[in-house]
Coordinates of C-alpha atoms in Angstrom, one line a residue:
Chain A
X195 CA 12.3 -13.1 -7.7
X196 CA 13.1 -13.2 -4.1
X197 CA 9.6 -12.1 -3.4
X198 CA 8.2 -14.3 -5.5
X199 CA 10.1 -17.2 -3.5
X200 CA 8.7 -16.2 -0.1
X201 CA 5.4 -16.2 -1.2
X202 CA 5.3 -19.5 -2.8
X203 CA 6.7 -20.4 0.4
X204 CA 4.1 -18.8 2.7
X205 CA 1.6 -20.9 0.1
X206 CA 3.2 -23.9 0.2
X207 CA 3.1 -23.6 4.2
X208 CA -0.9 -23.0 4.3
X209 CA -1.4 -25.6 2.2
X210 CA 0.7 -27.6 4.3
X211 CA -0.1 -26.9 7.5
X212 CA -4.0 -27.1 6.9
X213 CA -3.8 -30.6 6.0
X214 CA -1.5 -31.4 8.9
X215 CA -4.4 -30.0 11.7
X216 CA -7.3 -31.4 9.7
X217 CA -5.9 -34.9 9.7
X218 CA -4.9 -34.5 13.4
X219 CA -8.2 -33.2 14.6
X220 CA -10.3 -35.6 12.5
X221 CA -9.2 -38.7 15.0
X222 CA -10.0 -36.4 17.7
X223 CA -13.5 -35.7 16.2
X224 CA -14.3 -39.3 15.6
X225 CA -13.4 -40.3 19.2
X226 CA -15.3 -37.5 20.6
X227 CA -17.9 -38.7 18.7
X228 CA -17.3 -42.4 19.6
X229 CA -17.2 -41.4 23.1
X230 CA -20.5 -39.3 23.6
X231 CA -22.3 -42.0 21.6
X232 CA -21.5 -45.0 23.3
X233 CA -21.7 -43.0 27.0
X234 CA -24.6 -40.6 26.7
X235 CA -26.8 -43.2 24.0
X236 CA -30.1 -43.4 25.6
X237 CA -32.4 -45.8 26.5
X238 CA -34.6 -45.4 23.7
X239 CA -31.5 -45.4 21.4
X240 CA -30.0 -48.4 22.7
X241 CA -33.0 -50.7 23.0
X242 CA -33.7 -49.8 19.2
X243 CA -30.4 -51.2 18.0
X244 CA -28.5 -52.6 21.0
X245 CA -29.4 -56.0 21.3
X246 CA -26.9 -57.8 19.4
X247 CA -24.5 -55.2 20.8
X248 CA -25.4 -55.9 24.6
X249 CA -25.2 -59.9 23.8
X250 CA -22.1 -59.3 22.4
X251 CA -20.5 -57.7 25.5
X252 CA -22.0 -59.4 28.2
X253 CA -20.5 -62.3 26.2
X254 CA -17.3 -60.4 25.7
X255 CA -17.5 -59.5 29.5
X256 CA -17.9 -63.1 30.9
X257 CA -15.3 -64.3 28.7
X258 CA -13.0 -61.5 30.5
X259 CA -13.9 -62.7 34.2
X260 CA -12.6 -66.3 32.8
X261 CA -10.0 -65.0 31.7
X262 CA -6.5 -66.0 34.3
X263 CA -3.6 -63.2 35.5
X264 CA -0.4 -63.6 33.4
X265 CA 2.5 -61.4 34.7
X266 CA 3.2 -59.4 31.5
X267 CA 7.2 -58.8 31.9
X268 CA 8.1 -56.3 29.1
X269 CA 5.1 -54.4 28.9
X270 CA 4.9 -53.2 32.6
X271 CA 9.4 -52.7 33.3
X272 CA 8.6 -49.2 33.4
X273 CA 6.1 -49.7 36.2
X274 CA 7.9 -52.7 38.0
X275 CA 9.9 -50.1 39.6
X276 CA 7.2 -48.8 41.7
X277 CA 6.5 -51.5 43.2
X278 CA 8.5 -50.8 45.9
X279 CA 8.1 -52.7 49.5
X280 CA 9.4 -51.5 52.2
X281 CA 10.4 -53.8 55.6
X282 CA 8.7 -53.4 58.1
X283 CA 9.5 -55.5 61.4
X284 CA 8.1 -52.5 64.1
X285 CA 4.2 -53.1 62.7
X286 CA 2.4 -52.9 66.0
X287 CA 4.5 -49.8 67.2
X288 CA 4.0 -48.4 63.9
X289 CA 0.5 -49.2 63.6
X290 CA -0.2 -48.0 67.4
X291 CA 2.1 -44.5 66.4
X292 CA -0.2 -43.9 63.2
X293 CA -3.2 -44.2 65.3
X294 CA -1.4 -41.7 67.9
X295 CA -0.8 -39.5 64.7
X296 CA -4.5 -40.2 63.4
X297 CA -6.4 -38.9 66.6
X298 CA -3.5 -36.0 66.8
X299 CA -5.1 -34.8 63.6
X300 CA -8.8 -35.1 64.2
X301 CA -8.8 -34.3 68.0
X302 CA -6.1 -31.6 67.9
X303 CA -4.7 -30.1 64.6
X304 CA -8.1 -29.8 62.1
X305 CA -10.0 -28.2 64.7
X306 CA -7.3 -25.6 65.0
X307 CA -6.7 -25.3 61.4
X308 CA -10.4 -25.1 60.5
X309 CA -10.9 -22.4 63.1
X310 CA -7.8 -20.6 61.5
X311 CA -9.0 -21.3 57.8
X312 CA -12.3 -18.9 59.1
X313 CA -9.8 -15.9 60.6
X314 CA -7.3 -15.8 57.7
X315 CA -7.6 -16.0 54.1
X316 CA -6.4 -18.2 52.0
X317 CA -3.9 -16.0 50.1
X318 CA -2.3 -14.9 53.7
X319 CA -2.0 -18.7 54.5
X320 CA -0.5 -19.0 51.1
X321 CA 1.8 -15.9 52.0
X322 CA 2.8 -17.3 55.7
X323 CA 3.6 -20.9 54.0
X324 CA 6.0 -19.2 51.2
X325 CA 7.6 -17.8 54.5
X326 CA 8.4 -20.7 56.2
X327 CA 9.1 -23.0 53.2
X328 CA 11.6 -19.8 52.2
X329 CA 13.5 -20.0 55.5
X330 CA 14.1 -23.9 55.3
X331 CA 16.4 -22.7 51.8
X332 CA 19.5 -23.9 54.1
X333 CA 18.5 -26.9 54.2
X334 CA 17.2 -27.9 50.5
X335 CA 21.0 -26.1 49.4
X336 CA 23.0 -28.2 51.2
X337 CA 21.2 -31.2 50.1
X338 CA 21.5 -30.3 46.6
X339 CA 25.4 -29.6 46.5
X340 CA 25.6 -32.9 48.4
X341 CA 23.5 -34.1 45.7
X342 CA 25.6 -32.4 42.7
X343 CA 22.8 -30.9 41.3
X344 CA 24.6 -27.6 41.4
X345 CA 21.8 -26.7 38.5
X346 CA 19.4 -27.0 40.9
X347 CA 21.1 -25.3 44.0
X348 CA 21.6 -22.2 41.5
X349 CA 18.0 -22.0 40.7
X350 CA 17.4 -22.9 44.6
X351 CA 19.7 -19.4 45.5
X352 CA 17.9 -17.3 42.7
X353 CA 14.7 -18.0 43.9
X354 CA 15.8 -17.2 47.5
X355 CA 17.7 -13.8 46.3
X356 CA 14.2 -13.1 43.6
X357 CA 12.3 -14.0 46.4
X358 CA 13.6 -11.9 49.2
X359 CA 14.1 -8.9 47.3
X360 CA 10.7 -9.2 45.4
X361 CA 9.1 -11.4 47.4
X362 CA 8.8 -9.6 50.3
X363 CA 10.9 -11.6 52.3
X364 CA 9.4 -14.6 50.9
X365 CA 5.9 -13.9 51.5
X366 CA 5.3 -14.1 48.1
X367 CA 6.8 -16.6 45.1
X368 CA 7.7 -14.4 42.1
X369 CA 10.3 -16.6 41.1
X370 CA 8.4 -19.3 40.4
X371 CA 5.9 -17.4 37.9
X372 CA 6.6 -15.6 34.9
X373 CA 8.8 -16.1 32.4
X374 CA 11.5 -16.9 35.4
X375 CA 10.3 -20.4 36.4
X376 CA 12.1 -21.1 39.0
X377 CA 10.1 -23.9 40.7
X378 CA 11.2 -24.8 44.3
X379 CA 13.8 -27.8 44.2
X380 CA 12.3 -30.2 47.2
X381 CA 15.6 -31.5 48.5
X382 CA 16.4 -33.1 51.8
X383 CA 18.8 -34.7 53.6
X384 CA 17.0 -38.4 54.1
X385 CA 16.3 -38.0 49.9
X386 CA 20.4 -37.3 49.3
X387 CA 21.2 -40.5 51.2
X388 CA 18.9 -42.4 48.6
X389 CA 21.0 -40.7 45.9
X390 CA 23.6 -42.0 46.8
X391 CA 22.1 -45.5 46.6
X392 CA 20.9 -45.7 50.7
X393 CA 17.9 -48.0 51.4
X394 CA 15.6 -46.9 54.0
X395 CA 16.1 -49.6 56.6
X396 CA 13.3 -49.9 57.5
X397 CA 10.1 -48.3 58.0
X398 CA 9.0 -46.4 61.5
X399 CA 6.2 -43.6 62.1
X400 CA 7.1 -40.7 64.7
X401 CA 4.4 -39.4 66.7
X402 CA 3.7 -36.0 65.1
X403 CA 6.2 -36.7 62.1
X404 CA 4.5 -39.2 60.6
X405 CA 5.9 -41.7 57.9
X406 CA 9.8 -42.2 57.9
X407 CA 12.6 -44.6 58.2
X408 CA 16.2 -44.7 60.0
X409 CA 17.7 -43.0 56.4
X410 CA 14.6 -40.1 56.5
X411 CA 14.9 -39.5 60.1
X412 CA 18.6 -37.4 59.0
X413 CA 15.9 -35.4 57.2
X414 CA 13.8 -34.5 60.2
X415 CA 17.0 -34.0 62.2
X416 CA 18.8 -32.0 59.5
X417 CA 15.8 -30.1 59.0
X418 CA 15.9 -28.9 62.2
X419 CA 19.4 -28.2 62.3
X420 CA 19.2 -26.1 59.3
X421 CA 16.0 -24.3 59.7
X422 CA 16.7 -20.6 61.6
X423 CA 13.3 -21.1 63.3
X424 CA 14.8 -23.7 65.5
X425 CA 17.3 -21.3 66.9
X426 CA 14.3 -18.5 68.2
X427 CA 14.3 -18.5 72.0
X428 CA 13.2 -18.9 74.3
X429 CA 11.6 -22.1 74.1
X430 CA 7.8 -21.0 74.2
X431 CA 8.1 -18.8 71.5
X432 CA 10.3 -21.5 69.5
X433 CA 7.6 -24.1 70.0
X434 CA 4.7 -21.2 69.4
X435 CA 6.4 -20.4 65.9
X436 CA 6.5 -24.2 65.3
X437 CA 3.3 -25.4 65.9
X438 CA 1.8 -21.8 64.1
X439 CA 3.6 -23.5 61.1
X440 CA 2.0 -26.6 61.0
X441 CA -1.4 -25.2 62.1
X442 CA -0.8 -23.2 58.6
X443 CA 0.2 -25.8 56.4
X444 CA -2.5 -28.2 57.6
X445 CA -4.8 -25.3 56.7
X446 CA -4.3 -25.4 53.5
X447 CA -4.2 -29.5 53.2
X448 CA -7.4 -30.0 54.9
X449 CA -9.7 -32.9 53.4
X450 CA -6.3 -34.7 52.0
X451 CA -5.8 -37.0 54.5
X452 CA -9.3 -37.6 55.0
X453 CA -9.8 -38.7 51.7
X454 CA -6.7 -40.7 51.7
X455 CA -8.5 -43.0 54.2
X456 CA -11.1 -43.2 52.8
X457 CA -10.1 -44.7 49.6
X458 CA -8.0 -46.8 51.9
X459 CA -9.2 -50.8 52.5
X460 CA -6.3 -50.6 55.1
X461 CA -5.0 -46.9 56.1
X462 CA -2.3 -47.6 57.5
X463 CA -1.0 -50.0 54.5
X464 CA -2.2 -47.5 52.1
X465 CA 0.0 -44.7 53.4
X466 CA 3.2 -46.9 54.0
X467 CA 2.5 -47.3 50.6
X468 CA 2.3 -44.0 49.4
X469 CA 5.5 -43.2 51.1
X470 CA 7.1 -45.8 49.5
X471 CA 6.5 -44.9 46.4
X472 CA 6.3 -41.4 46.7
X473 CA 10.5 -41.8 48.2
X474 CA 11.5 -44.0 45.5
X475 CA 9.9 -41.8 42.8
X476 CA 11.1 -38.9 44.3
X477 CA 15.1 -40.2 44.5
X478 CA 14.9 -41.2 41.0
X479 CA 14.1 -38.1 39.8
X480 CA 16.9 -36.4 41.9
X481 CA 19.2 -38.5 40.5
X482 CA 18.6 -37.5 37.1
X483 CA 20.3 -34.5 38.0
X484 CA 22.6 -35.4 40.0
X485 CA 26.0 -34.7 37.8
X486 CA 27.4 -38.0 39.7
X487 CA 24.7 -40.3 38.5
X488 CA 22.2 -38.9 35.9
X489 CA 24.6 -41.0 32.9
X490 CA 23.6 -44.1 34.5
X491 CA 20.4 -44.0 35.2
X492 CA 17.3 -43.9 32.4
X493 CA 17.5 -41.0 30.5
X494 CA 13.4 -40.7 30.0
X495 CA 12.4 -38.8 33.0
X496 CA 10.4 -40.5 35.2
X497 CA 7.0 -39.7 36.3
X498 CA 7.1 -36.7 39.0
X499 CA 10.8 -35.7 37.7
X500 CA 10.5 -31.8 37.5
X501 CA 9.9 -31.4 33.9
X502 CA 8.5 -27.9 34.6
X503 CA 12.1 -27.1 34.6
X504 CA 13.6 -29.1 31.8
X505 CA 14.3 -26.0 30.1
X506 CA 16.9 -25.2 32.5
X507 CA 18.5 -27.8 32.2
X508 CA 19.9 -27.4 28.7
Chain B
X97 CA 16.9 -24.7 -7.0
X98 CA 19.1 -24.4 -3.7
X99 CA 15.8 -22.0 -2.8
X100 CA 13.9 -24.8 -3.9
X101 CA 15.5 -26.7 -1.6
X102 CA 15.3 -24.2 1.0
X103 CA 11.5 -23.8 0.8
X104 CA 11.1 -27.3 0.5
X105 CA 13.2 -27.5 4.1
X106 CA 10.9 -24.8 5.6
X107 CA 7.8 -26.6 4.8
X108 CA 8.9 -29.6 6.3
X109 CA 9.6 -27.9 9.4
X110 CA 6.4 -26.3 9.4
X111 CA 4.9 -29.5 9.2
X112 CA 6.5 -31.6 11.5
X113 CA 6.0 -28.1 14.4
X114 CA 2.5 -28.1 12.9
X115 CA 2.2 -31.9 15.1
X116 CA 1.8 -30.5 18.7
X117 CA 5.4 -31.9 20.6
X118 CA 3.3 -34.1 22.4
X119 CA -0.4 -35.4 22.7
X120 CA -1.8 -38.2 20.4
X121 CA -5.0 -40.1 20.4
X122 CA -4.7 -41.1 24.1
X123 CA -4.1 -37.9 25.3
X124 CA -7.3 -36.9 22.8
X125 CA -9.3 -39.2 24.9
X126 CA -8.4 -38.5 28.4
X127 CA -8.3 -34.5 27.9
X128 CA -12.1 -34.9 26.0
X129 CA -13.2 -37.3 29.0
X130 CA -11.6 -34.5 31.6
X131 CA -12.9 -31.6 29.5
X132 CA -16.7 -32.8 29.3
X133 CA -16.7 -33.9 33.4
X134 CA -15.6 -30.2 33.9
X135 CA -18.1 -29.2 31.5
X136 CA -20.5 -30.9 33.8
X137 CA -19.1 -29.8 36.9
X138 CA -19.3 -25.9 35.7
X139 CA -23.1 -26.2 34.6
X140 CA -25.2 -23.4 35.7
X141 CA -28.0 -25.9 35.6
X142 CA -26.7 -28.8 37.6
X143 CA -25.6 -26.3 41.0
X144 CA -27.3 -27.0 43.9
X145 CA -27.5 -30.1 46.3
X146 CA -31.1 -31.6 44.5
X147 CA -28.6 -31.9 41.3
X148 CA -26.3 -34.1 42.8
X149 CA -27.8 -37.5 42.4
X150 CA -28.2 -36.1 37.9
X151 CA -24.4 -35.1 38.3
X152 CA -23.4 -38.4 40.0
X153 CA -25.4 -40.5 37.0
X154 CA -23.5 -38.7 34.7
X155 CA -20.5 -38.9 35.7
X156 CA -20.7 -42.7 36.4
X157 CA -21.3 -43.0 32.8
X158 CA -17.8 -41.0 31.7
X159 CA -16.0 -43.3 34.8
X160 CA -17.5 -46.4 33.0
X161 CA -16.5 -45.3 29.1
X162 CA -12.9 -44.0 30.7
X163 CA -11.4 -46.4 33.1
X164 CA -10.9 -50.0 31.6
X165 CA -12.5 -51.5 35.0
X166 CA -11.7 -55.3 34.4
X167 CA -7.5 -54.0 33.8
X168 CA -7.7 -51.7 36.8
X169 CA -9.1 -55.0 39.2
X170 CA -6.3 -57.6 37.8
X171 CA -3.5 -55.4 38.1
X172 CA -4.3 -54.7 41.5
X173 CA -4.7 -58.7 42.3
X174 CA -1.7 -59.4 40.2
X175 CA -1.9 -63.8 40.8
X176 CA -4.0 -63.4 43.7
X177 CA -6.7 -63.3 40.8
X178 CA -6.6 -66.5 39.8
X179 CA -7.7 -67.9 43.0
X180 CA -11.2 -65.9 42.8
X181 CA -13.5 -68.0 41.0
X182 CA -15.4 -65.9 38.1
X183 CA -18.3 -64.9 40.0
X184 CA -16.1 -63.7 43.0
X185 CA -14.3 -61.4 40.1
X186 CA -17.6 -60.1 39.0
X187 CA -18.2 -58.8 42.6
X188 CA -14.8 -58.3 43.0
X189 CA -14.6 -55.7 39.9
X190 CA -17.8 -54.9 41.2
X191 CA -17.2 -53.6 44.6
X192 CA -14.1 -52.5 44.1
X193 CA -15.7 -49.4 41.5
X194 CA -18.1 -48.6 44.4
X195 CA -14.9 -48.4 46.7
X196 CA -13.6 -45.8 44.6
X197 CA -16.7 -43.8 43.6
X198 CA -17.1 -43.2 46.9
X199 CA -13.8 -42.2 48.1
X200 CA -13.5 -40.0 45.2
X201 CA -17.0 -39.1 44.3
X202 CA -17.3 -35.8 46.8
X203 CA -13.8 -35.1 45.8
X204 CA -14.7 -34.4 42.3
X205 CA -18.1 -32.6 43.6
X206 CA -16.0 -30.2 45.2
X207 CA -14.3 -28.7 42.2
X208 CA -14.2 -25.3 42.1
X209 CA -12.7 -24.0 39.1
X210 CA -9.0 -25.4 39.4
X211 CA -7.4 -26.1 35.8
X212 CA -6.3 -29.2 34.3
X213 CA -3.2 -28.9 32.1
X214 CA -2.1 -32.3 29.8
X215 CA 1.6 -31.3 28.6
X216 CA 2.9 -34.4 28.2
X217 CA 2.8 -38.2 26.4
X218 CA 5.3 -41.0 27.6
X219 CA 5.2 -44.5 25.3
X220 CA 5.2 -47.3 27.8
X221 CA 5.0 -50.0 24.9
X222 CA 3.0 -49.9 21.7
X223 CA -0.2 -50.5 23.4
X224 CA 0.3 -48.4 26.8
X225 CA 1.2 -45.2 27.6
X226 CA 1.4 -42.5 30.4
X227 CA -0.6 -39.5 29.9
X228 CA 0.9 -36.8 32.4
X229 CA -1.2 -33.7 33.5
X230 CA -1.8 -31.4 36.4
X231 CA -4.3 -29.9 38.7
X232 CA -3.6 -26.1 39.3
X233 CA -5.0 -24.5 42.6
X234 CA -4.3 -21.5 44.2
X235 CA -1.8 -23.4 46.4
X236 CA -0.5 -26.0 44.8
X237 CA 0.2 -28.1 41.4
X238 CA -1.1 -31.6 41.6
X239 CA 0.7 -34.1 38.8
X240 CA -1.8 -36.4 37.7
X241 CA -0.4 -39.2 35.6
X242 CA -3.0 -41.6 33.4
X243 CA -2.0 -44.7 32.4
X244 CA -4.0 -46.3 29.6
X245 CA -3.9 -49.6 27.6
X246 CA -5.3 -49.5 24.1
X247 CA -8.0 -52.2 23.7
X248 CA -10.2 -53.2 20.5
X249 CA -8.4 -49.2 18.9
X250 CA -9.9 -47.6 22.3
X251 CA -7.6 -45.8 24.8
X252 CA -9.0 -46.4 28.1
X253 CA -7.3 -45.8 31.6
X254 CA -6.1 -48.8 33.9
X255 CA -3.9 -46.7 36.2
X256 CA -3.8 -43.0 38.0
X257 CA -0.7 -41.9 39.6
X258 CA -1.4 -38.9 41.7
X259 CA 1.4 -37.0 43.3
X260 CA 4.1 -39.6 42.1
X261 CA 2.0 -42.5 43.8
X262 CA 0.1 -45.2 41.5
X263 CA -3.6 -46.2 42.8
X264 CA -3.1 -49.6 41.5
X265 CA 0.3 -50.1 43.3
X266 CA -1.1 -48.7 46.2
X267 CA -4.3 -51.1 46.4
X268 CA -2.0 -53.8 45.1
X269 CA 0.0 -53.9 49.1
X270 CA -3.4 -53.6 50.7
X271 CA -5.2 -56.7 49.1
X272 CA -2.1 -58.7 49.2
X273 CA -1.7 -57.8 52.7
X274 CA -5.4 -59.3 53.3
X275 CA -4.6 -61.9 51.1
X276 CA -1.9 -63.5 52.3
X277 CA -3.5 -64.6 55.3
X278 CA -7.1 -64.6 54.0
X279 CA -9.3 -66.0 51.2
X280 CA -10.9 -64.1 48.5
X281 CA -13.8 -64.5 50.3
X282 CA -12.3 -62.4 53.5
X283 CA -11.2 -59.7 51.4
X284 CA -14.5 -60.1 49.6
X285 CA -16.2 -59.3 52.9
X286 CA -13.7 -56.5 53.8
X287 CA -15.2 -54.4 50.6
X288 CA -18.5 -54.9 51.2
X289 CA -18.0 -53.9 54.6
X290 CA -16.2 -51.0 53.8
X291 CA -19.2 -50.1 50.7
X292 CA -22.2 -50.0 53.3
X293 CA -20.2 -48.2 55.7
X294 CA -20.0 -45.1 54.4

């Protein structure tokens, strides 16, 4: 009888579950099939029967260039957030220290890095990174008990123990593959302040360092505080290590910033944008760890919140 | 009857799992859209510089039947488009495509095998909502986030937010910027500037 139960289940669960996929995949098929048709039609096709339909939409479209701006409020709450300004009273010293940073780039650090990128391979570049990024653990553990994402600094401190043990000191990432998951937690010193509800002040970009503000500056400070390569002397070989570091992390971001700009009507506007956003974005998401503040803030996880590791987390 | 019950229970279950946890018709679009560019990227017969120019036509007709063009322009004017007259819209909408297929154009040429992964469907409101996906390279992940409006029962996109930062947010500070001080016409100007200089 038992048997006969389990079958009629297994029977009732075909018949069920065939349904279920053949009316999900049959909206699928019929945009597919939209899609293709109305991008691929021909010429032929078109002029045969596409003369109403072209009147209709060039109607259609001048109706929408007539058409005025309204500010939709509910719709777009989700995405008021990002816009995000920041102040910025130090404009020509910005703008002249982004142009510093701009020719630093072109003149100095791609050439190097493109001569690198032909003498190493791309895995070793992707070895040496895991190294460094490994070292600066201090650092991202501190800001995440300040933080109280004490989830996250345990995950931080298993990858570090996986990593050197496994990892070969660090050179490689076997933490974050595999059924571990243990994705790097990017935590920082400038990004705990914002936690903890800190505006950035203002905005300001350091020759070399690039795009900060008097709150992110504790992260370029802290960083180097916390980060054992700071402490190699003497100073040549310090300063060798560092700029080796940067040489090998621009290797492997080459054509990012170049393509940044040139999408950009205004660079410089464009990437005190992105930096912006990319802060704010980045806080929120922290702070939906944070033990201190993730009841009051929107449970939904924002865009860029590390859902990778959401399974952690309960 | 309490097996009934219980078999009754499991099918229900089965059913609801049967629903992948997330993806509905606008993921279906963007995913098909993405699938058939890569399709197009990966063919044997299109490699080669002379196949560039077949490539580019191709993929200008997917960027036309993806991205809702007119919703991508307005949100990025916000109420500085009420002060272009239509035809300055036109060109506006216009220029503003050739701004981006250029800036992006050699970026998608380049591809070279990385996979796209679509794991996830946020509801904005009934008409909008975020389709999140990422880029996998050798060295990184890139999250790619699509925001699209459903129009006329079509899903089309009117926003990317790469890396945590929205394209339409980020052209939003640049033209207000020009705007504040200038006229439509001067920004006008600015884009076809920057469209013959490259």
């Amino acid at each position: 009888m038992r048997i006969f139960f389990a079958w009629l289940t297994i029977l009732f669960l075909l018949m069920g579950a065939l349904p279920a996929f053949s009316a999900q995949d049959a909206p699928g098929a019929q945009n597919e099939k939209s899609l293709s048709q109305d991008a691929l039609e021909t010429p032929a096709q078109s002029a045969a029967d596409g003369e109403p339909k072209s009147l209709k939409g060039a109607q259609e479209k001048t109706a929408n260039f007539e058409e005025e701006y309204v500010e939709e409020g509910d719709a777009d709450e989700k995405t008021q957030g990002e816009r995000v300004a920041i102040a910025d009273p130090l404009e020509p010293f910005n703008r002249a220290m982004y142009l510093f940073n701009d020719r630093l780039y072109f003149w100095l650090l791609k050439p190097a890095a493109q001569g690198y990128n032909v003498v190493v391979p791309e895995p070793a570049r992707i070895s040496i990174k895991n190294f460094f990024t490994h070292l600066a653990y201090p650092s991202r553990l501190l800001s995440l008990l300040l933080q109280a994402d004490f989830a996250g600094a345990a995950e931080e401190t298993g990858r570090f123990v996986i990593n050197t043990l496994w990892g070969i000191g660090g050179l490689l990432d076997p933490a974050a593959g595999g059924e571990l998951k243990l994705q790097r937690q990017e935590a920082d010193l400038g990004q705990t302040l914002g936690v903890y509800g800190v505006g950035h002040g203002f905005y300001i970009v350091w020759p070399i360092w690039g795009p900060s503000s008097p709150r992110d500056t504790l992260t370029i400070v802290g960083d180097t505080f916390l980060y054992p390569p700071s402490y190699i002397s003497p100073w040549y070989v310090n300063r060798g290590v560092w700029a080796f570091e940067k040489i090998n992390s621009a290797s492997l971001r080459i054509g990012d910033y170049e393509s940044l700009i040139s999408a950009a009507i205004d660079p410089y506007l464009a990437i005190r944008d992105a930096y912006a956003q990319y802060r704010a974005k980045d806080i929120n998401a922290r702070k939906t760890r944070s033990l201190l503040f993730k009841d009051h803030e929107d449970p939904t996880p924002k865009p860029g919140d590390g859902q990778k590791d959401d399974f952690l987390r309960h | 009857m309490k097996k009934h019950l219980a078999g009754l229970c499991i099918l229900l279950i089965m059913l609801v799992s049967a629903f992948p946890a997330f993806g509905g018709p606008p993921t279906d679009a963007v995913e098909k859209t993405v699938n058939r560019v890569l399709d197009i990227l990966r063919d044997p017969k299109l490699k080669g510089p002379s196949a560039k120019q077949a490539k580019t036509e191709k993929l200008r007709l997917i960027y036309k039947d993806m991205f809702d063009e007119m919703e991508f322009s307005r949100r990025t004017l916000t109420r500085n488009w009420n002060k272009f007259t239509p035809d300055q819209r036109r060109e506006f909408v216009d220029l503003f495509e050739q701004v981006l297929e250029k800036a992006y154009l050699d970026k998608i040429l380049d591809y070279s095998n990385e996979k796209v992964v679509f794991y996830k469907e946020d509801k904005i409101s009934d008409k909008q909502v975020e389709v999140h996906s990422k880029i996998i390279t050798s060295s990184k992940e890139v999250p790619i986030v699509y925001r699209m409006i459903n129009k006329d029962d079509k899903w089309k996109v009117y926003d990317v937010v790469v890396e945590n930062v929205s394209l339409v947010q980020n052209y939003r500070t640049q033209f207000n910027d020009i705007l504040a001080s200038g006229t439509p016409e001067q920004l006008l100007d600015t884009l076809r500037k920057k469209v013959k200089t490259h």
